[in-house]
CSV table of C-alpha atoms in Angstrom, one decimal:
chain,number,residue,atom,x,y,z
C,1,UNK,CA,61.0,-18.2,-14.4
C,2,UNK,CA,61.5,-16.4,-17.7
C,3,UNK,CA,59.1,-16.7,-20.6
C,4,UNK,CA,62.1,-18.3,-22.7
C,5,UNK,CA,62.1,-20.9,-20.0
C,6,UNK,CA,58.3,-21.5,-20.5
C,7,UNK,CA,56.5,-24.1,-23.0
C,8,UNK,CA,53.9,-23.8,-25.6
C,9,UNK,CA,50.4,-24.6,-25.7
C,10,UNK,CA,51.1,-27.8,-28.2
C,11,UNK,CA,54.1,-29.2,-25.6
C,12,UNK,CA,51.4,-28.5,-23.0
C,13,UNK,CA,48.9,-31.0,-25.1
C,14,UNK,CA,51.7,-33.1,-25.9
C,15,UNK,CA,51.7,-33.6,-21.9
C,16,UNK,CA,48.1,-34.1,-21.7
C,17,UNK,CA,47.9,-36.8,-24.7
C,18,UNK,CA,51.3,-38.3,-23.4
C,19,UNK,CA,49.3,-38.8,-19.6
C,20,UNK,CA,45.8,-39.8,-20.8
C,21,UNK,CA,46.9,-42.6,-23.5
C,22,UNK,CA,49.1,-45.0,-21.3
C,23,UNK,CA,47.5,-47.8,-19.6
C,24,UNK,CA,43.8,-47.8,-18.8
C,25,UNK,CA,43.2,-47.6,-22.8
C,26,UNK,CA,45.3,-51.1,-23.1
C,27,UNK,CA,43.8,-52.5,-20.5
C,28,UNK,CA,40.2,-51.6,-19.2
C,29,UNK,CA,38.7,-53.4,-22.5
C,30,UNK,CA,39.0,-57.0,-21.1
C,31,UNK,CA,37.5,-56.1,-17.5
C,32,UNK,CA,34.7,-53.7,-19.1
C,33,UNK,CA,33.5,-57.3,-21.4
C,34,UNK,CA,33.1,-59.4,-18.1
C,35,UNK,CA,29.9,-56.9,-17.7
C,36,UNK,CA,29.4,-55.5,-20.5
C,37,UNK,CA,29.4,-57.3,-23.9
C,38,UNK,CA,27.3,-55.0,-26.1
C,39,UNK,CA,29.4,-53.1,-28.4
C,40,UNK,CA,27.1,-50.0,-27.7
C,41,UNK,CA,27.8,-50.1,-24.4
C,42,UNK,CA,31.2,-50.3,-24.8
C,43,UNK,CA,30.9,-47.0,-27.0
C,44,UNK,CA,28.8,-45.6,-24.6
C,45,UNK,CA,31.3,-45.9,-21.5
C,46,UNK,CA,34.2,-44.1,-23.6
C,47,UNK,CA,31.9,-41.6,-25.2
C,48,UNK,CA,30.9,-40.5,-21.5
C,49,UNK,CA,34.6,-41.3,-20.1
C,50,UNK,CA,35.5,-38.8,-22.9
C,51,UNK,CA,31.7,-35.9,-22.1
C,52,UNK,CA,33.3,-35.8,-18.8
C,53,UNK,CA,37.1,-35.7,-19.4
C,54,UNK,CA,35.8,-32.8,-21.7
C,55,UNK,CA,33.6,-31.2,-19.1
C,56,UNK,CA,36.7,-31.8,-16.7
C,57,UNK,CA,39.1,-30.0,-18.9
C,58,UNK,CA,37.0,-26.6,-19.7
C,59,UNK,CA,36.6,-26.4,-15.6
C,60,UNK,CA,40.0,-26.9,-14.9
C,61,UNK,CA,41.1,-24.5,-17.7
C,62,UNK,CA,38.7,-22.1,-15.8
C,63,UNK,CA,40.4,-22.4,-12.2
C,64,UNK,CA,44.1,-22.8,-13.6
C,65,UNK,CA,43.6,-19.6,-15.1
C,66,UNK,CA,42.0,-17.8,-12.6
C,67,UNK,CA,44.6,-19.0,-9.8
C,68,UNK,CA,48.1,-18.8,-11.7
C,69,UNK,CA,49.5,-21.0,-9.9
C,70,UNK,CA,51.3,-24.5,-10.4
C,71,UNK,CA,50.1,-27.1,-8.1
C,72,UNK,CA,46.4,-27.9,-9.6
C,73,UNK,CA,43.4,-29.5,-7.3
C,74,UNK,CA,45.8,-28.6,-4.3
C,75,UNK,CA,45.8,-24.8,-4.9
C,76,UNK,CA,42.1,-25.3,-5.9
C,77,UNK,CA,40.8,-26.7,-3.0
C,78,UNK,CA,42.7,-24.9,-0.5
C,79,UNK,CA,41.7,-21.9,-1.6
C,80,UNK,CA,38.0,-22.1,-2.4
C,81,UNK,CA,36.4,-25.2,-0.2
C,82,UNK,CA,39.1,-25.4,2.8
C,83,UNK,CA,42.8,-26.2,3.1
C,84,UNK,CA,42.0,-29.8,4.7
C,85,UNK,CA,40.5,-30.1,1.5
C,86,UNK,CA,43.0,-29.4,-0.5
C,87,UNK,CA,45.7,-31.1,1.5
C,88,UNK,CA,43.6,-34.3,1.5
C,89,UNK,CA,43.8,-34.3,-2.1
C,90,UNK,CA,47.7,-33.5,-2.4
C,91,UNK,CA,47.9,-36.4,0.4
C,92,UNK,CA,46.7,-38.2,-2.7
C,93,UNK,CA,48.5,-37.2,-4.9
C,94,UNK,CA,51.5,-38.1,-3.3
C,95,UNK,CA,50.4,-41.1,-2.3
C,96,UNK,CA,48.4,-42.4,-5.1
C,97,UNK,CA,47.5,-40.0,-7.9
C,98,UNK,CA,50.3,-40.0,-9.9
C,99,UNK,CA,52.9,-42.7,-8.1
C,100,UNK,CA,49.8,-45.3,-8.3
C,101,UNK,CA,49.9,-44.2,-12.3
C,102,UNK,CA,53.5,-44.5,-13.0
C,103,UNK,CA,53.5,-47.5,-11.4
C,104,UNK,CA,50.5,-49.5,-12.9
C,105,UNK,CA,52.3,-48.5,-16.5
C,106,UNK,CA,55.5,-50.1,-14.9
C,107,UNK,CA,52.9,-52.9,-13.9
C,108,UNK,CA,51.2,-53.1,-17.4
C,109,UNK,CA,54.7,-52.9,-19.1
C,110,UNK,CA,56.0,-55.9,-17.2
C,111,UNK,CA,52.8,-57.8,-18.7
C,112,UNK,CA,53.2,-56.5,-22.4
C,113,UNK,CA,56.8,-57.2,-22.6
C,114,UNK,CA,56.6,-60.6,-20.3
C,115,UNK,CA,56.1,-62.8,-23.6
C,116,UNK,CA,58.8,-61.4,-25.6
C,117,UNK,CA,61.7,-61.0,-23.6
C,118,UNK,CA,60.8,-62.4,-20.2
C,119,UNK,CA,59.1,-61.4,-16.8
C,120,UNK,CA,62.5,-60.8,-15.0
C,121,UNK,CA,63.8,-58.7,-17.6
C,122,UNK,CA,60.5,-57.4,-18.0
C,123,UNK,CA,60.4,-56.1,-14.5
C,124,UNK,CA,63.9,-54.6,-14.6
C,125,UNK,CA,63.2,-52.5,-17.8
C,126,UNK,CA,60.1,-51.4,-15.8
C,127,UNK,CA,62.0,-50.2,-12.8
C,128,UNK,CA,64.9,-48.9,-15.3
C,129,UNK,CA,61.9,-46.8,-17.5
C,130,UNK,CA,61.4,-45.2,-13.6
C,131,UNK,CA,64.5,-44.4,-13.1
C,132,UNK,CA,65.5,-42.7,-16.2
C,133,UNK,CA,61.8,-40.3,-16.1
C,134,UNK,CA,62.6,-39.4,-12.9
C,135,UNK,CA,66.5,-38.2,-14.1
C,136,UNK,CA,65.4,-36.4,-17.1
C,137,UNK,CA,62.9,-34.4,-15.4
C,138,UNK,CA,65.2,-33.1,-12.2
C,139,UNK,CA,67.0,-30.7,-14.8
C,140,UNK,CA,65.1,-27.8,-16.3
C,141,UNK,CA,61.7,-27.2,-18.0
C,142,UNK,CA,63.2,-27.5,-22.0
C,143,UNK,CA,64.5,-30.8,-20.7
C,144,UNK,CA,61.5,-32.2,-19.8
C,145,UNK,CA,59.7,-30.6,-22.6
C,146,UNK,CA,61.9,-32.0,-25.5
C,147,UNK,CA,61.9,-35.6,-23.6
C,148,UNK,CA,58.0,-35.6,-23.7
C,149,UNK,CA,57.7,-34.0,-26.7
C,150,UNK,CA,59.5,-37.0,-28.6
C,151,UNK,CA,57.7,-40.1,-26.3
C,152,UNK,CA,54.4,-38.3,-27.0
C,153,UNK,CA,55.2,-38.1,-31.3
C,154,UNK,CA,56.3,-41.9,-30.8
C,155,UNK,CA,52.7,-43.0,-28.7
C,156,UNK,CA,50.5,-40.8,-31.3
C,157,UNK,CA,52.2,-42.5,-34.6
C,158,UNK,CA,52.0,-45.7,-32.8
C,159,UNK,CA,48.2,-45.3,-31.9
C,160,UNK,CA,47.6,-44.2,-35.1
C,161,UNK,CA,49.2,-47.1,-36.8
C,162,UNK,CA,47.1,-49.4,-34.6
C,163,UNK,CA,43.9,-48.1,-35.7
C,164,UNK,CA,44.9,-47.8,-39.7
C,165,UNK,CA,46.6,-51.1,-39.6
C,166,UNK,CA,43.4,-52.5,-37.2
C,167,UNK,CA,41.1,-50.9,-39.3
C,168,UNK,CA,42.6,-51.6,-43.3
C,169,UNK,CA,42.9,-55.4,-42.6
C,170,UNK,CA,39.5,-58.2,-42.0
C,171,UNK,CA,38.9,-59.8,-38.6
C,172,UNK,CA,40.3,-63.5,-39.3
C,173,UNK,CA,37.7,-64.6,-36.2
C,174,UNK,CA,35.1,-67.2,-37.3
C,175,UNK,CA,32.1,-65.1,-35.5
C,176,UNK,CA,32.2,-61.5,-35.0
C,177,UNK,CA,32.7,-59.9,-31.6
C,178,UNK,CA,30.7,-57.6,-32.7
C,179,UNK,CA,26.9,-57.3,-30.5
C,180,UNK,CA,24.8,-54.4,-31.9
C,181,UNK,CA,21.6,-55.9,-30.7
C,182,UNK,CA,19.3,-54.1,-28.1
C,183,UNK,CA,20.7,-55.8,-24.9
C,184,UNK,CA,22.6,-52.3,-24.3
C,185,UNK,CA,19.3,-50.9,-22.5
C,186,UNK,CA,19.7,-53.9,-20.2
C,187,UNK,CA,23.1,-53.8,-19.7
C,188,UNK,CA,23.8,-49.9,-18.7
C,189,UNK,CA,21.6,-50.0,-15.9
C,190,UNK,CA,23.3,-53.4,-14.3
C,191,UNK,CA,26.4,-52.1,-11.7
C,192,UNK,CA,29.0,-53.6,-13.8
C,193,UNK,CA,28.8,-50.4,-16.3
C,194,UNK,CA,29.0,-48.3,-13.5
C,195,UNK,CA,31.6,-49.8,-11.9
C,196,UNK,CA,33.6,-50.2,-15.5
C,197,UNK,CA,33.3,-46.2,-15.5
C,198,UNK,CA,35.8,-46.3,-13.4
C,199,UNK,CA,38.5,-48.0,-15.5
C,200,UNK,CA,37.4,-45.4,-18.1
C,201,UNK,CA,37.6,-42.3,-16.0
C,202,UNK,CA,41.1,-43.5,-14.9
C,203,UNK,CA,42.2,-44.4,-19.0
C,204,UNK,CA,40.8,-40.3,-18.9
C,205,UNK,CA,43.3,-39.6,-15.9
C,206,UNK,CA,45.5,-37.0,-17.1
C,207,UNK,CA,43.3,-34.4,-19.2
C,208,UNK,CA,43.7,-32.1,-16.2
C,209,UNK,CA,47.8,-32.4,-16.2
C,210,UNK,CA,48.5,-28.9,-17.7
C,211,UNK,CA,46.6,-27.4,-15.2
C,212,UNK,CA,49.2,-28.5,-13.0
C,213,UNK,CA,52.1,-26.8,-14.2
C,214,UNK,CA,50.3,-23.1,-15.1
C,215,UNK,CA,53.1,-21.4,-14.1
C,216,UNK,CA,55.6,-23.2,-16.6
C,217,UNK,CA,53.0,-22.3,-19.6
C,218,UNK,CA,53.2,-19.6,-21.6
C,219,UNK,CA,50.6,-17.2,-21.8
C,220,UNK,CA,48.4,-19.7,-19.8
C,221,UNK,CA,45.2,-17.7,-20.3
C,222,UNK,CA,45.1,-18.5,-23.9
C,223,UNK,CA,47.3,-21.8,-24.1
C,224,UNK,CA,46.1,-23.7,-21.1
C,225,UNK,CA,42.2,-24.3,-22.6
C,226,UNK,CA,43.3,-24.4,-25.9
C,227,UNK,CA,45.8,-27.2,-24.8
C,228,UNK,CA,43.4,-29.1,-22.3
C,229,UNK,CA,40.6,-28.9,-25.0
C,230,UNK,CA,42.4,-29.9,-27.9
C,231,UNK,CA,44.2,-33.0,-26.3
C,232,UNK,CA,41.4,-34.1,-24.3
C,233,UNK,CA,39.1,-33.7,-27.7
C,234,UNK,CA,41.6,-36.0,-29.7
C,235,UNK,CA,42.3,-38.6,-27.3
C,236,UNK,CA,38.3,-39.4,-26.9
C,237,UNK,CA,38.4,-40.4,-30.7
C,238,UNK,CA,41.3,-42.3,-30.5
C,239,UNK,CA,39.7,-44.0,-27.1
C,240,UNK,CA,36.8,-44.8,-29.2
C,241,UNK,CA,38.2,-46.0,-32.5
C,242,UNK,CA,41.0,-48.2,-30.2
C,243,UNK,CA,38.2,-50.0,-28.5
C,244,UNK,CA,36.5,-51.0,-31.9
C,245,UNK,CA,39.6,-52.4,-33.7
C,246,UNK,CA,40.6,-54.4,-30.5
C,247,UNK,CA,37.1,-55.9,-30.7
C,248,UNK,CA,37.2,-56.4,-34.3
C,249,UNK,CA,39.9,-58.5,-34.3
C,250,UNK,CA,39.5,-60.5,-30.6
C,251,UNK,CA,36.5,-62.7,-29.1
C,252,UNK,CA,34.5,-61.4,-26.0
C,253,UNK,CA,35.8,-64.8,-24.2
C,254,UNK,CA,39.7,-63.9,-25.4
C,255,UNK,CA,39.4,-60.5,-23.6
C,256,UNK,CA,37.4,-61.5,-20.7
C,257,UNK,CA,39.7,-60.4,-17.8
C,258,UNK,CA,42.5,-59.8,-19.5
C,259,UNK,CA,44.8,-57.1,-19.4
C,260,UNK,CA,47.1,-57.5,-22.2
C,261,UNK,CA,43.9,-56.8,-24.9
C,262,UNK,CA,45.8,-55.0,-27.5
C,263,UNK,CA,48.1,-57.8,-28.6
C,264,UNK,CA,45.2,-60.8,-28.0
C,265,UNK,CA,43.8,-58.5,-31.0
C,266,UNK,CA,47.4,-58.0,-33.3
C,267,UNK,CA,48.4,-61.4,-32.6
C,268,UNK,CA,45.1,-63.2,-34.2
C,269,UNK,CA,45.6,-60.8,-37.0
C,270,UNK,CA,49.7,-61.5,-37.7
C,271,UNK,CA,50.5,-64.1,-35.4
C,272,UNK,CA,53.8,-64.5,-32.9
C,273,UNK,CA,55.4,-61.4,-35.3
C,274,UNK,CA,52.0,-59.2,-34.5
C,275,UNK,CA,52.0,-59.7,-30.5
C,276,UNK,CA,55.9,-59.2,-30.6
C,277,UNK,CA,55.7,-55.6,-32.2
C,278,UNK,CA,52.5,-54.5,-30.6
C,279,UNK,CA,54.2,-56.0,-27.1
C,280,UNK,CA,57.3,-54.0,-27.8
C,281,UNK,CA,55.7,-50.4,-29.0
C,282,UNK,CA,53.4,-50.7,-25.9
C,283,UNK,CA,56.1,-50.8,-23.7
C,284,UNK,CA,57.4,-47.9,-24.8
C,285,UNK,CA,54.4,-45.6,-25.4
C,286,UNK,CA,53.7,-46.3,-21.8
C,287,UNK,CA,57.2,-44.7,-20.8
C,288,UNK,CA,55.8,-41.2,-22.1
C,289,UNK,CA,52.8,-41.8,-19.8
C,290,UNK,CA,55.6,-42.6,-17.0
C,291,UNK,CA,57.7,-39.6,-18.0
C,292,UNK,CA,54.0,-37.5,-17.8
C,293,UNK,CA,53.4,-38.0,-14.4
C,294,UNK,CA,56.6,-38.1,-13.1
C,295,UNK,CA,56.9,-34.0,-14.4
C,296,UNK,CA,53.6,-33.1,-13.0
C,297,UNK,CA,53.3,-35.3,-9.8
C,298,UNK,CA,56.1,-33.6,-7.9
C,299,UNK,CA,54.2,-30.1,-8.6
C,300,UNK,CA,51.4,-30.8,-6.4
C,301,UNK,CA,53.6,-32.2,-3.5
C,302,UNK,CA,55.5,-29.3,-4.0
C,303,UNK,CA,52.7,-27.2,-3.5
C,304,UNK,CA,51.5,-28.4,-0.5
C,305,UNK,CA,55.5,-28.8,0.6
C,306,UNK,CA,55.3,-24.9,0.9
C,307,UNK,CA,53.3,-24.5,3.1
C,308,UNK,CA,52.9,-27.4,5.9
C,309,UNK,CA,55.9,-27.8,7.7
C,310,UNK,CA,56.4,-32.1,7.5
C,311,UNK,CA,56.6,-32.0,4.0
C,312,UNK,CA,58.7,-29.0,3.6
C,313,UNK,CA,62.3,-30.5,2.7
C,314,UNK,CA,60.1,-31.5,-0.3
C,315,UNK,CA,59.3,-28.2,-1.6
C,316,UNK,CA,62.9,-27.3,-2.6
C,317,UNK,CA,64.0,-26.9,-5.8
C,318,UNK,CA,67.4,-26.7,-7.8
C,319,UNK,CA,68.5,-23.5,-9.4
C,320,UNK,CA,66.5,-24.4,-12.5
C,321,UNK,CA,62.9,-24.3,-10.6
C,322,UNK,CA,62.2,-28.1,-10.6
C,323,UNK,CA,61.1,-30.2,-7.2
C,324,UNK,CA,63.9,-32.5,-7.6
C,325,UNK,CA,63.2,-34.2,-4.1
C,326,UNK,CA,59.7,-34.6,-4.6
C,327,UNK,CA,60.1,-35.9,-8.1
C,328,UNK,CA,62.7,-38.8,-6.5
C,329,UNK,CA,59.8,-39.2,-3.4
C,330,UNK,CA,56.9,-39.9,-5.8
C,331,UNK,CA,59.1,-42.2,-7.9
C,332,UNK,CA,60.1,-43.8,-4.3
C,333,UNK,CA,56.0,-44.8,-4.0
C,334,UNK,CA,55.8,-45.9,-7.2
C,335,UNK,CA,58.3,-48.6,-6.3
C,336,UNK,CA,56.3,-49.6,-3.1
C,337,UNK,CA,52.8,-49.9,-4.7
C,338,UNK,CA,54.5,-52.0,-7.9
C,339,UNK,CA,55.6,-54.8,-5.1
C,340,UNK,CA,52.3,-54.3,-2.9
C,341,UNK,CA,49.1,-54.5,-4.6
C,342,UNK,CA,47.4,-56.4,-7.7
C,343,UNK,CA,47.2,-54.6,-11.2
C,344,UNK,CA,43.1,-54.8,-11.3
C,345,UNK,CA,43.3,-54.1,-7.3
C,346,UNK,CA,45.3,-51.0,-7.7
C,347,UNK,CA,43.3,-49.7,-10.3
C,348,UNK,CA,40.2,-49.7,-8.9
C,349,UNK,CA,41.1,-47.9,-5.5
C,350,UNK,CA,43.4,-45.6,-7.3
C,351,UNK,CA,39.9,-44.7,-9.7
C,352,UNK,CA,37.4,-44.2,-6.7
C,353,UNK,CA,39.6,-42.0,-4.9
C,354,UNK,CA,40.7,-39.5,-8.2
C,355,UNK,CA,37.3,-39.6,-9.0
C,356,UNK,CA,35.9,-38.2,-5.3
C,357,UNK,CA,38.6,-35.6,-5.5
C,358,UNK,CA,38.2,-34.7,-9.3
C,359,UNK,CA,34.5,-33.9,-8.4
C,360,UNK,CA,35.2,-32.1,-5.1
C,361,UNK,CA,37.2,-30.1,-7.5
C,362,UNK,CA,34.4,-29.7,-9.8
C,363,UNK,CA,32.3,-28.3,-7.0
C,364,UNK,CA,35.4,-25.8,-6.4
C,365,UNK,CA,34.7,-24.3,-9.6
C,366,UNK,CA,31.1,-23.4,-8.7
C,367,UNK,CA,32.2,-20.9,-6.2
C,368,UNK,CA,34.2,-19.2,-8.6
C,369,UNK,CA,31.4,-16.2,-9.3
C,370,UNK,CA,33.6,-14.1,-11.2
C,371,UNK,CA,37.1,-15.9,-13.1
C,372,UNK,CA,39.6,-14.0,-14.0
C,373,UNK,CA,40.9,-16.6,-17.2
C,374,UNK,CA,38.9,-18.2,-19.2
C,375,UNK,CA,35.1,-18.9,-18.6
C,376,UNK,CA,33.4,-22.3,-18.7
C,377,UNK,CA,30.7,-22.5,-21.1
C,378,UNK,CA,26.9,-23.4,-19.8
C,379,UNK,CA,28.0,-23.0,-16.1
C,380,UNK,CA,26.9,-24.3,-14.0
C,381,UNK,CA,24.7,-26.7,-16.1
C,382,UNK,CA,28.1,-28.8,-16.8
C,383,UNK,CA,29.4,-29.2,-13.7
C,384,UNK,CA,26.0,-30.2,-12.5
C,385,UNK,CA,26.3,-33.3,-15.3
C,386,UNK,CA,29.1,-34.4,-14.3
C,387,UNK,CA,28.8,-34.4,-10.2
C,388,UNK,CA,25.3,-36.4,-11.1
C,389,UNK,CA,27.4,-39.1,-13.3
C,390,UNK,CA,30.0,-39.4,-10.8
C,391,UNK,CA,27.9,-39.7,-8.0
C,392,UNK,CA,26.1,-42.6,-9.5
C,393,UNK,CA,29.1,-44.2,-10.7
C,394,UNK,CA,31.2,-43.9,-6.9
C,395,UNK,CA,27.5,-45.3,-5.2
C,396,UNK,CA,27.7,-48.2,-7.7
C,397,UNK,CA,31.4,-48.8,-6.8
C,398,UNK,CA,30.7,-48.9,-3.0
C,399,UNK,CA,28.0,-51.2,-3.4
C,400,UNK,CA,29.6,-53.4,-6.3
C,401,UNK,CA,33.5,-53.1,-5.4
C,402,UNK,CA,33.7,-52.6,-1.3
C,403,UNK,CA,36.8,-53.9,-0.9
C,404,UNK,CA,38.7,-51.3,-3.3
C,405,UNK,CA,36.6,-48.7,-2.1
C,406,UNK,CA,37.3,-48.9,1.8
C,407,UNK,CA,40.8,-49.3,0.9
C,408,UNK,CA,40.7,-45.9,-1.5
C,409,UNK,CA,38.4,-44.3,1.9
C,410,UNK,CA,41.0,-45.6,4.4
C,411,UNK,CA,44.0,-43.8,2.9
C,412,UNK,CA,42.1,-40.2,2.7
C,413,UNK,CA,41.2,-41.1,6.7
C,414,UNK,CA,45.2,-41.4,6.8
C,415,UNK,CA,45.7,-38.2,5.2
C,416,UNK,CA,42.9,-36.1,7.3
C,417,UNK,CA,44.6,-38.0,10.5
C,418,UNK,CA,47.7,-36.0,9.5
C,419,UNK,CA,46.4,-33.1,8.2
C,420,UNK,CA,44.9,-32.7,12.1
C,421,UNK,CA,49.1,-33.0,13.2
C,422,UNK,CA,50.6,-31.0,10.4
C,423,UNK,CA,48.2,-28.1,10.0
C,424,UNK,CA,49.4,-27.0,14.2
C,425,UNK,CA,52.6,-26.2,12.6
C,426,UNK,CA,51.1,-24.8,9.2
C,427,UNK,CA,53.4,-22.3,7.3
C,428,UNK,CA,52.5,-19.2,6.0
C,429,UNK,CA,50.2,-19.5,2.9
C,430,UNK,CA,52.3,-18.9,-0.6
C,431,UNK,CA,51.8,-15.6,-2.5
């Protein structure tokens, strides 16, 4: 691939923001308030969503670097813990990672647009926004640059606007949402703000989505950290000052287990005109987060496609370098786990299995002894952080959520299961 062919370190951001502000921050807010009602709490579970995103992103900078190569946690794994490791995790990738994403925005789409133009339409526009990702990425790199580069502009003005708009004009609720009491120190110890770290690590999903597509970055040993820290860095404010408006302006017993949070909030501010507009935009903010994951899904399938022989018809490419069949197969599982599963459902198995493979990945780093990129600060004090947090928050989810979490341990038992076949007929390793 030439360097003219290659994208910048802001278009790189642009596809971090573009992945990380889609659903979970639209959504994890009425779940999170079943448990937790303490505003501090809430705080709390973005500002450490947002630590360990951050502590995420400066590792990942550190092994995408170092390795060169496109294909993230896949080339990662395989080549510092073991390649059942790493195939596990593109197993996941394929299966859930980043179909399960595209299609829980297709999922939260259908529920934002549902009151203004209609659940069957609704659901149509969601399997259109799908179709049309998937089309403009299986051209060429600047394609899929300029198309996220415009859907990311429209979901930071958008955002923005919520939190001025949110933020300028008073709560019109008789009794504040508000709870800055004490009951936090109660509450953050209970398994409910454990368990609602997962819907906050997954509204994180996505700072680590430049690492996947190194070898399409230019300079990647300078633009790759400053892109992962920068986006990553700004979308943990926005995360924070979202939450806050949406509780200004809604009750604790509106939001309670509901998805649709943002326009519960606009509409008791502007009425029927205020959950119309903040219904429509959503909708199509959440098409950059579709059009995110559709370009770097494909990358990691690829990746693995290369080098074990019953995924290989997915590793080609068209003349322009791009995985068009593995682009077109992850939008394929999107379509099967929209029809199969329940929003919250999907969510939570979808979270506890990206979060065992995120820190496995974490753990990768710590046998790095000398990187050739850019250096993690405070190693290995950070890493050690964040394996304690996520340890304590996937013990918490086993105990509190069983269900999602044998389902999310089933499908890696799939993946091993096939990894035993496939690796008899393993390929040689890529260069």
């Amino acid at each position: 691939m030439n360097i003219s062919d290659k994208i910048g370190w802001k278009t790189a951001a642009g596809l971090v923001v573009a992945n990380m502000v889609g659903t979970g921050v639209f959504t994890s807010l009425g779940f999170q308030v079943m448990d937790n009602q303490n505003t501090w709490s809430i705080v709390l579970l973005w500002v450490i969503g947002g630590a360990m995103a951050l502590i995420g992103a400066m590792v990942y900078a550190e092994l995408g670097t170092h390795f060169k190569k496109s294909g993230g946690d896949y080339i990662f794994l395989s080549r510092t813990i073991n390649p059942a490791v790493g195939y596990l995790y593109a197993w996941i990738s394929l299966t859930l990672g980043f179909p399960a994403p595209v299609a829980i925005a297709s999922m939260a789409m259908v529920q934002y647009w549902k009151p203004v133009i209609g659940e069957t339409l609704s659901i149509v526009l969601g399997i259109v926004a799908v179709i049309m990702m998937s089309l403009f990425h299986s051209y060429s790199v600047q394609n899929s640059g300029r198309v996220q580069n415009v859907l990311t502009v429209i979901k930071l003005v958008f955002v923005f606007s919520l939190i001025g708009v949110g933020a300028y004009f008073a709560s019109t609720l008789e009794s504040s949402s508000f709870d800055y009491s004490s009951t936090w120190t109660i509450e953050i110890w209970e398994p409910g703000f454990a368990v609602s770290l997962i819907y906050v690590f997954y509204a994180y999903t996505g700072w680590n989505s430049a690492a996947y597509i190194v070898e399409e970055i230019e300079q990647p040993r300078k633009n790759l950290p400053k892109a992962l820290i920068f986006a990553t860095s700004l979308v943990m404010v926005l995360y924070i000052f979202l939450q806050l408006i949406f509780l200004k302006h809604a009750s604790i017993e509106q939001l309670s287990g509901k998805v649709e949070v943002a326009t519960l909030a606009f509409g008791n501010l502007f009425g029927s005109q205020g959950v119309f507009w903040v219904s429509l935009f959503i909708g199509i903010q959440l098409v950059a987060t579709i059009s995110g994951y559709t370009w770097v899904g494909p990358r990691i399938t690829q990746a693995m496609a290369k080098e074990f022989r019953l995924w290989k018809p997915l590793s080609k490419t068209n003349q322009q370098g791009i995985p068009v069949r593995a682009i077109w197969f992850n939008s394929f599982i999107s379509f099967l786990l929209m029809f199969t599963g329940s929003f919250e459902m999907v969510m939570l198995y979808v979270g506890f299995v990206l979060q065992m493979m995120g820190t496995l990945t974490i753990v990768s780093s710590l046998s790095l002894k000398k990187a050739e990129g850019f250096k993690s600060p405070f190693k290995p004090l950070l890493q050690l952080i964040y394996l304690l947090f996520s340890l304590w928050v996937m013990i918490f989810m086993l105990y509190d959520r069983p269900k999602e979490s044998a389902i999310g341990i089933g499908i890696i038992l799939i993946g091993y299961i096939i990894y035993l076949i496939d690796s008899k007929n393993k390929l040689e390793p890529q260069p």
